Amino acid sequence: MQLYELTIHELHAKLKTGEVSSVEATRSILDRIDAVEDKVHAFITITPEEAMQNAAAADKRIAAGEMDILTGIPVALKDIFLTSGIRTTSASRILGNFIPPYDATVVAKLRERGIVLIGKLNQDEFAMGSSTESSYFGVTRNPWNADHIPGGSSGGSAACIAARQATTTLGTDTGGSIRQPAAHCGCVGLKPTYGRVSRYGVIAYASSLDQVGPITRDVTDCAIMLGAIAGHDPKDSTSVELPVPDYTQTLANGVKGLRIGLPREYFIEGLDPEVKKAMDEAIATYKGLGAEFVEISLPHTDYAVATYYLIATAEASSNLARYDGVRFGYRNSDAKGLLDMYMLSRDEGFGAEVKRRIMIGTYALSSGYYDAYYLKAQKVRTLIMEDFTRAFGKVDLILTPVTPTPAFRIGEKTSDPLQMYLSDIFTIPVNLAGTCGMSIPAGFSSEGLPIGLQLIGSPFGEETLLRAAYAFEQNTLWHKRKAKI
Amino acid sequence: MKITRKEVDHVARLARLELTEAEKEIYTGQMDSILAYVDKLNELDTEGVLPTSHAVPMENAFREDEAVSSIGTDNALLNAPDRSDSFFRVPQVIE
């Protein structure tokens, strides 16, 4: 077993006994990146010098007996997290040269614990997309099959884990951007409850929906990472003041007696037969472990995509107003006056999908249309939230597919934005409801593409989510399979 | 048609996007089909339903009014496309 293949907890055990150093582990990861990055293109920026310095510092810390579970662990981050002194682009031309003067709170938390920063990962531009095809820095390929998308928007994070180019990663999820790429690349991905993790220093897309979470090799790593990043932050007033449990402590508590809901609206005709089969097998596995299944209804599911594409685009059009060529980011320097400078800088700085969403959002918020579109969507959001509240009165967890099909082909949906939007049908409702959801490996298609299983928990129910995910993982072998790259 | 080419011109202006003719053409068609799709929300009766702007119940987040250090002028100007002394420089505003 190569060092780059190890999980956080496996590598930690070797660092702790002194069997390997962080410098050796980091070197192994950097060599792996050299070997496979041409085929994957998971990174926007690789930081080998920073990484080797971090690793040397971690080794000193370990020698001094000041070790933490994350000390010396090679981590790569979606390029949406501000990293002090390291270029951060959100995969946009408009931030192509942006060097943040400070760290995002989650980055500062990881740095305090002595991680090794390997680099910044590709994504859809401003996290707007489901395939990582809208990045200004080129497409990322799925390590399981290079003709297919890795998912998005955190496609670089998921591909990087599948190709073993970092020990662990963070992504963000606004409508499925952690869970969908994790499913498409055979990783574990968790979108925490809104407010569980600070968004300070995370480049905003849709502020009422955005949430930070881990994409990892296994469920134990996911629990470790969530524990490291969760908690209240005075710099994000939407982060919640609830204690952060040690999520690793309850992983092995099992699912006996747990009530799991199967929403009939998610098991629909358009569901790929191989995805359906994987869900049936997963249900059988859970039944064998003592979980009970209950059919439930989330009646407003069919309205979630429409609701999302009004709320998210409206919030995006407002958030992205800050890119005006004045204080940071790209400026068209030939512009004649101020208005001209705004309009040309924004047209040239943003890509097609971002402009499309700014246009839809601006329209939905504009005079005469606000009530018909934006306010209407906010009201339907209430109905979708109430669906989940009612469901969690009856069940502890909800089980669904992550996506209707395995990863589609590169280029397959780029010309039809609506078809691209509809691929997020099973993940979007969780963001609208503000609750937590998780993707875990649950099988493979006949073509060899990963299939993901989604578990949805009640608000701040991450412990139950992780416990159920762990039980499944311990009784299946899907997470052991490796992409041949 | 849910949206006309003229409305796309207007929205682009509001959004401060100097779209090309080709972009406007494409966005008119795409926005039209997206807006036709989101129209399905009108199938639902939302009379008396309160809008949700935030998923987690929250009250005002107050903190003590204590001075803390900021990133400083040089850091704030680090990414400026154009600067002059401790200011951001922009093209002429008043003609």
Coordinates of C-alpha atoms in Angstrom, one line a residue:
Chain A
M1 CA 0.0 0.0 0.0
Q2 CA 1.4 3.4 -1.0
L3 CA 1.2 6.3 1.4
Y4 CA -1.0 8.3 -1.0
E5 CA -3.7 5.6 -0.7
L6 CA -4.1 5.9 3.1
T7 CA -7.1 7.4 4.8
I8 CA -6.7 10.1 7.5
H9 CA -7.0 7.6 10.3
E10 CA -4.7 5.1 8.7
L11 CA -2.0 7.7 8.0
H12 CA -2.4 9.2 11.4
A13 CA -1.7 5.8 13.0
K14 CA 1.6 5.6 11.1
L15 CA 2.6 9.2 11.8
K16 CA 1.9 8.7 15.5
T17 CA 4.2 5.7 15.8
G18 CA 6.8 7.4 13.8
E19 CA 6.7 4.7 11.1
V20 CA 6.4 7.4 8.5
S21 CA 6.8 11.2 8.5
S22 CA 4.5 13.8 7.2
V23 CA 7.3 14.8 4.7
E24 CA 7.3 11.3 3.3
A25 CA 3.5 11.2 3.1
T26 CA 3.4 14.6 1.4
R27 CA 6.1 13.6 -1.0
S28 CA 4.1 10.5 -1.9
I29 CA 1.0 12.6 -2.6
L30 CA 2.9 15.1 -4.7
D31 CA 4.4 12.3 -6.7
R32 CA 1.0 10.8 -7.2
I33 CA -0.3 14.2 -8.5
D34 CA 2.7 14.3 -10.9
A35 CA 1.7 10.9 -12.2
V36 CA -2.0 11.3 -12.7
E37 CA -2.9 15.0 -12.8
D38 CA -2.6 15.2 -16.6
K39 CA -5.4 12.7 -16.9
V40 CA -7.7 14.1 -14.2
H41 CA -7.1 17.9 -13.9
A42 CA -8.4 18.1 -10.4
F43 CA -6.3 21.1 -9.4
I44 CA -6.4 24.8 -10.3
T45 CA -3.3 25.5 -8.2
I46 CA -0.8 23.1 -6.7
T47 CA 1.3 24.3 -3.8
P48 CA 4.3 21.9 -3.5
E49 CA 6.6 24.4 -1.6
E50 CA 3.9 25.4 0.9
A51 CA 3.1 21.7 1.3
M52 CA 6.7 20.6 2.1
Q53 CA 7.1 23.5 4.6
N54 CA 3.8 22.5 6.2
A55 CA 4.9 18.9 6.4
A56 CA 8.3 19.8 8.0
A57 CA 6.5 21.9 10.5
A58 CA 4.0 19.1 11.2
D59 CA 6.9 16.6 11.7
K60 CA 8.4 19.0 14.3
R61 CA 5.1 19.2 16.1
I62 CA 4.7 15.4 16.1
A63 CA 8.2 15.0 17.5
A64 CA 7.3 17.5 20.2
G65 CA 4.3 15.4 21.2
E66 CA 1.8 18.1 20.2
M67 CA 0.0 15.9 17.7
D68 CA -3.6 16.1 16.6
I69 CA -5.5 13.7 14.4
L70 CA -5.0 16.1 11.4
T71 CA -1.4 17.0 12.1
G72 CA 0.7 16.2 9.0
I73 CA -2.3 15.1 6.9
P74 CA -2.2 16.3 3.2
V75 CA -5.3 18.2 2.4
A76 CA -6.5 19.9 -0.8
L77 CA -9.3 22.5 -0.8
K78 CA -11.9 23.5 -3.3
D79 CA -10.8 26.9 -4.8
I80 CA -13.8 28.6 -3.2
F81 CA -12.1 28.8 0.2
L82 CA -9.9 31.9 0.8
T83 CA -6.3 30.9 1.6
S84 CA -4.1 33.7 2.8
G85 CA -1.4 34.4 0.3
I86 CA -2.5 31.6 -2.1
R87 CA -4.4 32.5 -5.2
T88 CA -8.1 31.8 -4.9
T89 CA -10.3 32.0 -8.0
S90 CA -13.6 30.2 -7.5
A91 CA -12.7 29.0 -11.0
S92 CA -13.5 32.3 -12.5
R93 CA -11.5 34.6 -14.8
I94 CA -12.8 37.5 -12.8
L95 CA -10.8 36.2 -9.8
G96 CA -8.0 34.8 -11.9
N97 CA -5.2 36.8 -10.0
F98 CA -6.9 37.2 -6.6
I99 CA -4.6 36.6 -3.6
P100 CA -6.7 36.6 -0.4
P101 CA -5.3 38.6 2.5
Y102 CA -6.9 36.2 5.0
D103 CA -7.9 32.6 5.6
A104 CA -11.5 31.3 5.6
T105 CA -12.5 30.2 9.1
V106 CA -12.5 26.5 8.1
V107 CA -9.0 26.9 6.6
A108 CA -7.7 28.6 9.7
K109 CA -9.2 25.8 11.8
L110 CA -7.5 23.1 9.7
R111 CA -4.2 25.0 9.7
E112 CA -4.2 25.3 13.5
R113 CA -4.4 21.5 13.6
G114 CA -1.3 21.2 11.5
I115 CA -2.6 20.1 8.1
V116 CA -0.4 20.1 5.0
L117 CA -2.0 22.2 2.2
I118 CA -1.5 20.5 -1.1
G119 CA -3.4 22.9 -3.4
K120 CA -6.6 24.3 -4.6
L121 CA -9.2 22.3 -6.5
N122 CA -11.2 22.8 -9.6
Q123 CA -14.9 23.4 -9.5
D124 CA -17.7 25.0 -11.6
E125 CA -17.3 28.7 -11.8
F126 CA -18.6 30.3 -8.6
A127 CA -19.9 26.8 -7.8
M128 CA -22.6 27.2 -10.4
G129 CA -22.9 23.8 -12.2
S130 CA -23.3 20.1 -11.8
S131 CA -20.3 18.9 -13.9
T132 CA -17.2 21.1 -13.4
E133 CA -17.5 22.0 -17.0
S134 CA -18.1 25.7 -16.4
S135 CA -14.6 26.3 -14.8
Y136 CA -12.5 29.0 -16.5
F137 CA -9.6 26.6 -15.9
G138 CA -10.8 23.7 -18.0
V139 CA -12.8 20.5 -17.3
T140 CA -12.0 17.9 -14.6
R141 CA -12.3 14.3 -15.7
N142 CA -13.9 11.5 -13.8
P143 CA -11.1 9.1 -12.6
W144 CA -13.4 6.1 -13.2
N145 CA -13.9 7.0 -16.8
A146 CA -12.2 10.0 -18.4
D147 CA -15.1 10.5 -20.9
H148 CA -17.4 11.3 -18.0
I149 CA -17.9 14.3 -15.8
P150 CA -16.8 14.1 -12.2
G151 CA -20.0 15.9 -11.1
G152 CA -20.0 19.4 -9.7
S153 CA -19.7 21.9 -8.5
S154 CA -17.0 20.3 -6.2
G155 CA -15.8 18.0 -9.0
G156 CA -12.1 18.7 -8.4
S157 CA -12.5 17.7 -4.7
A158 CA -14.3 14.4 -5.6
A159 CA -11.9 13.5 -8.5
C160 CA -8.9 14.3 -6.3
I161 CA -10.1 11.8 -3.7
A162 CA -11.0 9.1 -6.3
A163 CA -7.6 9.5 -8.0
R164 CA -5.8 9.5 -4.6
Q165 CA -4.2 13.0 -5.1
A166 CA -4.9 14.2 -1.5
T167 CA -5.7 12.4 1.7
T168 CA -8.8 14.5 2.3
T169 CA -10.7 17.5 0.9
L170 CA -13.4 20.1 1.6
G171 CA -16.1 21.1 -0.8
T172 CA -19.2 23.3 -0.7
D173 CA -22.8 22.3 -1.4
T174 CA -25.6 24.7 -2.5
G175 CA -27.8 22.3 -4.4
G176 CA -25.9 19.1 -4.2
S177 CA -22.3 20.2 -5.0
I178 CA -20.7 17.9 -2.4
R179 CA -23.1 14.9 -2.6
Q180 CA -23.4 14.7 -6.4
P181 CA -19.7 14.7 -7.2
A182 CA -19.0 12.3 -4.3
A183 CA -21.6 9.9 -5.7
H184 CA -20.2 10.2 -9.3
C185 CA -16.6 9.6 -8.1
G186 CA -17.3 6.9 -5.5
C187 CA -16.4 9.1 -2.4
V188 CA -18.1 9.9 0.9
G189 CA -19.5 13.5 1.0
L190 CA -21.5 15.3 3.7
K191 CA -23.5 18.5 3.5
P192 CA -24.0 19.6 7.1
T193 CA -27.1 21.4 8.3
Y194 CA -27.1 25.0 7.4
G195 CA -25.3 26.9 10.2
R196 CA -23.3 23.9 11.4
V197 CA -20.1 25.2 9.7
S198 CA -18.9 28.8 9.2
R199 CA -19.1 30.3 5.8
Y200 CA -16.7 33.1 6.6
G201 CA -14.1 33.4 3.8
V202 CA -16.0 31.1 1.5
I203 CA -16.8 32.8 -1.8
A204 CA -20.5 33.2 -1.8
Y205 CA -22.9 31.8 -4.3
A206 CA -26.4 31.6 -2.7
S207 CA -26.0 32.6 0.9
S208 CA -29.1 31.0 2.4
L209 CA -28.2 27.6 0.8
D210 CA -24.4 27.4 0.8
Q211 CA -22.7 25.1 3.3
V212 CA -19.2 23.7 3.7
G213 CA -18.5 20.0 4.1
P214 CA -15.9 17.2 3.6
I215 CA -15.4 14.9 0.7
T216 CA -13.4 11.9 1.9
R217 CA -12.2 8.3 1.3
D218 CA -14.4 6.8 4.0
V219 CA -17.0 7.6 6.7
T220 CA -14.5 7.7 9.6
D221 CA -12.5 10.4 7.7
C222 CA -15.8 12.3 7.1
A223 CA -16.6 12.3 10.8
I224 CA -13.1 13.5 11.7
M225 CA -13.3 16.3 9.2
L226 CA -16.8 17.5 10.2
G227 CA -15.6 17.6 13.8
A228 CA -12.7 19.8 12.8
I229 CA -14.6 22.4 10.8
A230 CA -18.0 22.5 12.7
G231 CA -19.0 25.1 15.3
H232 CA -20.0 28.7 15.9
D233 CA -17.9 31.5 14.4
P234 CA -18.4 35.1 15.5
K235 CA -17.5 36.1 11.9
D236 CA -20.5 34.2 10.5
S237 CA -23.7 35.3 12.3
T238 CA -25.6 32.5 10.6
S239 CA -23.4 29.8 12.2
V240 CA -25.2 28.2 15.1
E241 CA -24.1 28.1 18.8
L242 CA -24.5 24.3 19.4
P243 CA -21.8 22.1 20.9
V244 CA -19.8 20.0 18.4
P245 CA -19.8 16.4 19.4
D246 CA -16.9 14.0 18.6
Y247 CA -18.6 12.4 15.6
T248 CA -16.2 9.5 15.6
Q249 CA -17.4 8.3 19.1
T250 CA -20.8 7.3 18.0
L251 CA -20.0 5.8 14.6
A252 CA -20.1 2.2 15.7
N253 CA -23.5 2.4 17.5
G254 CA -25.3 0.6 14.7
V255 CA -28.7 1.1 13.1
K256 CA -30.8 -1.5 15.0
G257 CA -34.3 0.0 15.5
L258 CA -33.5 3.0 13.4
R259 CA -36.5 4.1 11.3
I260 CA -35.6 5.0 7.7
G261 CA -38.1 6.7 5.4
L262 CA -38.3 5.9 1.6
P263 CA -40.0 8.9 -0.1
R264 CA -42.1 7.6 -2.9
E265 CA -41.4 10.8 -5.0
Y266 CA -37.7 9.8 -5.2
F267 CA -38.4 6.3 -6.6
I268 CA -39.8 7.5 -9.9
E269 CA -39.9 6.1 -13.5
G270 CA -37.0 8.1 -14.7
L271 CA -34.7 6.4 -12.2
D272 CA -31.9 4.5 -13.9
P273 CA -32.5 0.7 -13.4
E274 CA -29.0 0.2 -12.1
V275 CA -29.4 3.0 -9.6
K276 CA -32.7 1.5 -8.5
K277 CA -31.0 -1.9 -8.1
A278 CA -28.3 -0.4 -5.9
M279 CA -31.0 1.3 -3.7
D280 CA -32.8 -2.1 -3.3
E281 CA -29.6 -3.8 -2.3
A282 CA -28.8 -1.0 0.2
I283 CA -32.3 -1.3 1.7
A284 CA -31.8 -5.1 2.1
T285 CA -28.4 -4.4 3.8
Y286 CA -29.9 -2.0 6.2
K287 CA -32.8 -4.4 6.9
G288 CA -30.3 -7.1 7.7
L289 CA -28.7 -4.8 10.2
G290 CA -32.0 -4.2 12.0
A291 CA -33.2 -0.9 10.5
E292 CA -36.9 -0.5 9.8
F293 CA -38.2 1.0 6.6
V294 CA -41.3 3.2 6.3
E295 CA -42.8 4.6 3.1
I296 CA -43.1 8.4 3.4
S297 CA -44.2 11.2 1.1
L298 CA -42.4 14.5 0.4
P299 CA -45.2 15.9 -1.8
H300 CA -43.5 19.0 -3.0
T301 CA -40.4 17.3 -4.3
D302 CA -41.3 18.0 -7.9
Y303 CA -41.2 21.8 -7.3
A304 CA -37.8 21.9 -5.7
V305 CA -35.7 22.5 -8.8
A306 CA -37.9 25.4 -9.9
T307 CA -37.8 26.9 -6.4
Y308 CA -34.0 26.5 -6.2
Y309 CA -33.3 28.1 -9.6
L310 CA -35.2 31.2 -8.5
I311 CA -33.8 31.5 -5.0
A312 CA -30.2 30.6 -5.8
T313 CA -30.0 32.8 -8.9
A314 CA -31.6 35.7 -7.1
E315 CA -29.1 35.4 -4.2
A316 CA -26.3 34.9 -6.7
S317 CA -27.2 38.0 -8.7
S318 CA -27.0 40.0 -5.5
N319 CA -23.8 38.3 -4.2
L320 CA -21.9 38.7 -7.5
A321 CA -22.7 42.4 -7.7
R322 CA -19.4 42.9 -5.7
Y323 CA -17.4 42.0 -8.8
D324 CA -17.2 45.4 -10.3
G325 CA -13.5 45.8 -11.2
V326 CA -12.9 48.4 -8.5
R327 CA -11.4 46.8 -5.4
F328 CA -10.2 43.4 -6.7
G329 CA -10.6 41.1 -9.6
Y330 CA -10.5 41.6 -13.3
R331 CA -11.0 45.0 -14.8
N332 CA -11.3 46.0 -18.5
S333 CA -8.8 48.8 -18.5
D334 CA -9.9 50.3 -21.9
A335 CA -13.3 51.3 -20.5
K336 CA -14.2 55.0 -21.0
G337 CA -16.3 55.7 -17.9
L338 CA -17.3 54.0 -14.7
L339 CA -20.5 52.3 -16.0
D340 CA -18.6 51.1 -19.0
M341 CA -16.0 49.6 -16.8
Y342 CA -18.5 47.7 -14.7
M343 CA -20.3 46.4 -17.7
L344 CA -17.3 45.3 -19.8
S345 CA -15.3 43.9 -16.8
R346 CA -18.3 41.8 -15.8
D347 CA -19.1 40.6 -19.3
E348 CA -15.5 39.6 -19.9
G349 CA -14.8 38.3 -16.4
F350 CA -17.8 36.0 -15.9
G351 CA -18.4 32.8 -17.9
A352 CA -21.6 31.8 -19.7
E353 CA -23.3 29.9 -16.9
V354 CA -22.6 32.6 -14.3
K355 CA -24.0 35.3 -16.5
R356 CA -27.1 33.1 -17.3
R357 CA -27.7 32.8 -13.5
I358 CA -27.1 36.5 -12.8
M359 CA -29.6 37.3 -15.6
I360 CA -32.3 34.9 -14.3
G361 CA -31.8 36.2 -10.7
T362 CA -31.8 39.8 -11.7
Y363 CA -35.1 39.2 -13.6
A364 CA -36.7 37.3 -10.7
L365 CA -35.8 40.3 -8.4
S366 CA -36.7 43.0 -10.8
S367 CA -39.6 45.4 -10.3
G368 CA -42.9 43.8 -11.5
Y369 CA -41.6 40.2 -11.2
Y370 CA -40.4 40.0 -7.6
D371 CA -43.8 38.7 -6.2
A372 CA -44.4 36.3 -9.1
Y373 CA -41.0 34.7 -9.0
Y374 CA -38.8 35.3 -6.0
L375 CA -41.6 35.7 -3.3
K376 CA -43.5 32.7 -4.8
A377 CA -40.3 30.6 -4.6
Q378 CA -39.8 31.6 -1.0
K379 CA -43.3 30.4 -0.2
V380 CA -42.8 27.1 -1.9
R381 CA -39.6 26.7 0.0
T382 CA -41.7 26.8 3.2
L383 CA -43.9 24.0 1.8
I384 CA -40.7 21.9 1.0
M385 CA -39.3 22.5 4.5
E386 CA -42.6 21.4 6.0
D387 CA -42.5 18.2 4.0
F388 CA -39.2 17.4 5.8
T389 CA -40.5 18.5 9.2
R390 CA -43.5 16.1 8.8
A391 CA -41.3 13.3 7.6
F392 CA -38.9 13.6 10.5
G393 CA -41.8 13.3 12.9
K394 CA -42.1 9.7 11.6
V395 CA -38.6 8.6 10.7
D396 CA -35.0 9.1 11.9
L397 CA -33.4 9.2 8.5
I398 CA -34.5 9.3 4.8
L399 CA -32.8 7.1 2.2
T400 CA -32.8 8.1 -1.5
P401 CA -30.5 7.9 -4.6
V402 CA -28.1 10.9 -4.9
T403 CA -28.7 11.2 -8.6
P404 CA -31.2 9.7 -11.1
T405 CA -28.3 8.3 -13.2
P406 CA -24.5 7.7 -12.9
A407 CA -22.2 10.4 -14.2
F408 CA -23.1 11.6 -17.7
R409 CA -20.6 12.3 -20.5
I410 CA -18.6 15.4 -20.8
G411 CA -20.4 17.8 -23.1
E412 CA -23.7 15.8 -22.9
K413 CA -25.7 18.6 -21.1
T414 CA -23.8 21.8 -21.7
S415 CA -26.1 23.0 -24.4
D416 CA -29.3 22.5 -22.4
P417 CA -29.0 24.3 -19.0
L418 CA -32.5 23.0 -17.9
Q419 CA -31.5 19.4 -18.4
M420 CA -28.3 20.1 -16.4
Y421 CA -30.4 21.7 -13.6
L422 CA -32.8 18.7 -13.5
S423 CA -29.9 16.3 -12.7
D424 CA -29.8 17.8 -9.2
I425 CA -33.4 16.8 -8.5
F426 CA -32.7 14.6 -5.4
T427 CA -30.1 16.8 -3.7
I428 CA -31.7 20.3 -4.0
P429 CA -34.6 19.8 -1.6
V430 CA -32.1 19.1 1.3
N431 CA -30.5 22.6 0.8
L432 CA -33.9 24.3 0.6
A433 CA -34.9 22.6 3.8
G434 CA -31.5 23.5 5.4
T435 CA -31.0 20.0 6.8
C436 CA -28.1 17.6 6.4
G437 CA -27.4 15.0 3.8
M438 CA -24.7 12.6 2.9
S439 CA -23.6 10.5 -0.1
I440 CA -21.9 7.1 0.3
P441 CA -20.7 4.6 -2.2
A442 CA -23.4 2.0 -2.9
G443 CA -22.5 0.2 -6.1
F444 CA -21.3 0.5 -9.7
S445 CA -23.0 0.6 -13.1
S446 CA -22.3 -2.1 -15.7
E447 CA -20.0 0.6 -17.3
G448 CA -18.0 0.7 -14.0
L449 CA -19.2 4.1 -12.9
P450 CA -19.9 4.7 -9.2
I451 CA -23.5 4.9 -7.8
G452 CA -24.2 6.9 -4.6
L453 CA -26.7 6.4 -1.8
Q454 CA -28.1 9.5 -0.1
L455 CA -29.0 9.6 3.5
I456 CA -30.9 12.7 4.7
G457 CA -30.9 13.5 8.4
S458 CA -33.0 15.9 10.5
P459 CA -31.5 19.3 11.3
F460 CA -28.3 18.9 13.3
G461 CA -28.7 15.1 13.1
E462 CA -25.2 14.6 11.6
E463 CA -24.3 12.0 14.3
T464 CA -27.2 9.7 13.2
L465 CA -26.3 10.3 9.6
L466 CA -22.7 9.3 10.1
R467 CA -23.6 6.3 12.3
A468 CA -25.9 4.9 9.6
A469 CA -23.3 5.6 6.9
Y470 CA -20.7 3.8 8.9
A471 CA -22.9 0.8 9.5
F472 CA -23.4 0.5 5.7
E473 CA -19.7 0.9 4.9
Q474 CA -18.7 -1.7 7.4
N475 CA -21.0 -4.2 5.8
T476 CA -20.2 -3.5 2.1
L477 CA -17.0 -3.3 0.1
W478 CA -17.9 -0.5 -2.4
H479 CA -15.5 2.0 -0.8
K480 CA -12.6 -0.4 -1.1
R481 CA -12.8 -0.4 -4.9
K482 CA -10.2 1.9 -6.6
A483 CA -10.4 3.8 -9.8
K484 CA -7.8 2.4 -12.3
I485 CA -5.9 5.4 -13.3
Chain B
M1 CA -43.0 33.9 -24.9
K2 CA -42.1 34.4 -21.3
I3 CA -39.4 36.9 -22.0
T4 CA -38.6 39.2 -25.0
R5 CA -35.4 40.3 -26.4
K6 CA -36.1 43.8 -25.2
E7 CA -36.6 42.6 -21.6
V8 CA -33.2 40.7 -21.9
D9 CA -31.6 44.0 -22.9
H10 CA -33.2 45.7 -19.8
V11 CA -32.2 42.9 -17.4
A12 CA -28.6 42.9 -18.8
R13 CA -28.4 46.6 -18.1
L14 CA -29.7 46.1 -14.5
A15 CA -27.2 43.3 -14.0
R16 CA -24.4 45.5 -15.4
L17 CA -23.5 43.0 -18.1
E18 CA -22.4 44.3 -21.5
L19 CA -23.6 41.2 -23.3
T20 CA -22.8 40.7 -27.0
E21 CA -25.6 40.3 -29.5
A22 CA -24.9 36.6 -29.8
E23 CA -25.1 36.2 -26.0
K24 CA -28.4 38.1 -25.9
E25 CA -29.8 35.9 -28.6
I26 CA -28.9 32.7 -26.7
Y27 CA -30.0 34.0 -23.3
T28 CA -33.4 35.0 -24.6
G29 CA -34.2 31.5 -25.7
Q30 CA -32.7 29.8 -22.6
M31 CA -34.3 32.2 -20.2
D32 CA -37.6 31.7 -21.9
S33 CA -37.5 27.9 -21.4
I34 CA -36.3 28.2 -17.8
L35 CA -39.0 30.7 -17.0
A36 CA -41.6 28.5 -18.6
Y37 CA -40.3 25.6 -16.4
V38 CA -40.4 27.6 -13.2
D39 CA -44.0 28.6 -14.0
K40 CA -45.0 25.2 -12.5
L41 CA -44.8 26.8 -9.1
N42 CA -48.1 28.5 -10.0
E43 CA -49.8 25.0 -9.8
L44 CA -49.4 25.4 -6.0
D45 CA -51.8 27.5 -3.9
T46 CA -49.5 29.5 -1.5
E47 CA -52.2 31.8 -0.2
G48 CA -51.4 32.4 3.5
V49 CA -48.0 30.6 3.3
L50 CA -45.2 32.6 4.9
P51 CA -42.0 33.0 2.8
T52 CA -38.8 31.4 4.0
S53 CA -35.6 33.4 3.6
H54 CA -33.5 31.5 6.1
A55 CA -33.8 27.7 6.9
V56 CA -32.6 27.8 10.5
P57 CA -34.7 29.8 13.0
M58 CA -32.5 32.8 14.1
E59 CA -32.7 35.9 16.1
N60 CA -30.4 38.9 15.9
A61 CA -26.8 38.0 16.5
F62 CA -25.4 40.6 18.8
R63 CA -21.8 40.8 20.1
E64 CA -19.9 43.2 22.2
D65 CA -18.8 46.3 20.5
E66 CA -15.1 45.7 20.8
A67 CA -12.4 47.0 18.6
V68 CA -10.3 44.4 16.8
S69 CA -7.5 44.8 14.4
S70 CA -8.3 44.9 10.7
I71 CA -6.3 43.7 7.7
G72 CA -4.8 47.1 7.1
T73 CA -4.7 49.4 4.1
D74 CA -1.9 47.6 2.2
N75 CA -3.6 44.3 2.4
A76 CA -7.0 45.8 1.4
L77 CA -5.3 47.4 -1.7
L78 CA -3.3 44.3 -2.5
N79 CA -5.7 43.1 -5.2
A80 CA -6.7 46.5 -6.5
P81 CA -6.7 46.6 -10.3
D82 CA -5.5 50.2 -10.1
R83 CA -4.5 52.3 -7.1
S84 CA -3.2 55.7 -6.1
D85 CA -1.6 56.1 -2.7
S86 CA -4.1 54.6 -0.3
F87 CA -7.0 54.8 -2.7
F88 CA -8.6 52.6 -5.4
R89 CA -8.4 54.5 -8.7
V90 CA -11.4 54.3 -11.1
P91 CA -12.2 55.9 -14.5
Q92 CA -13.7 59.3 -14.5
V93 CA -17.1 59.2 -12.8
I94 CA -18.6 62.7 -13.6
E95 CA -18.4 63.8 -17.2

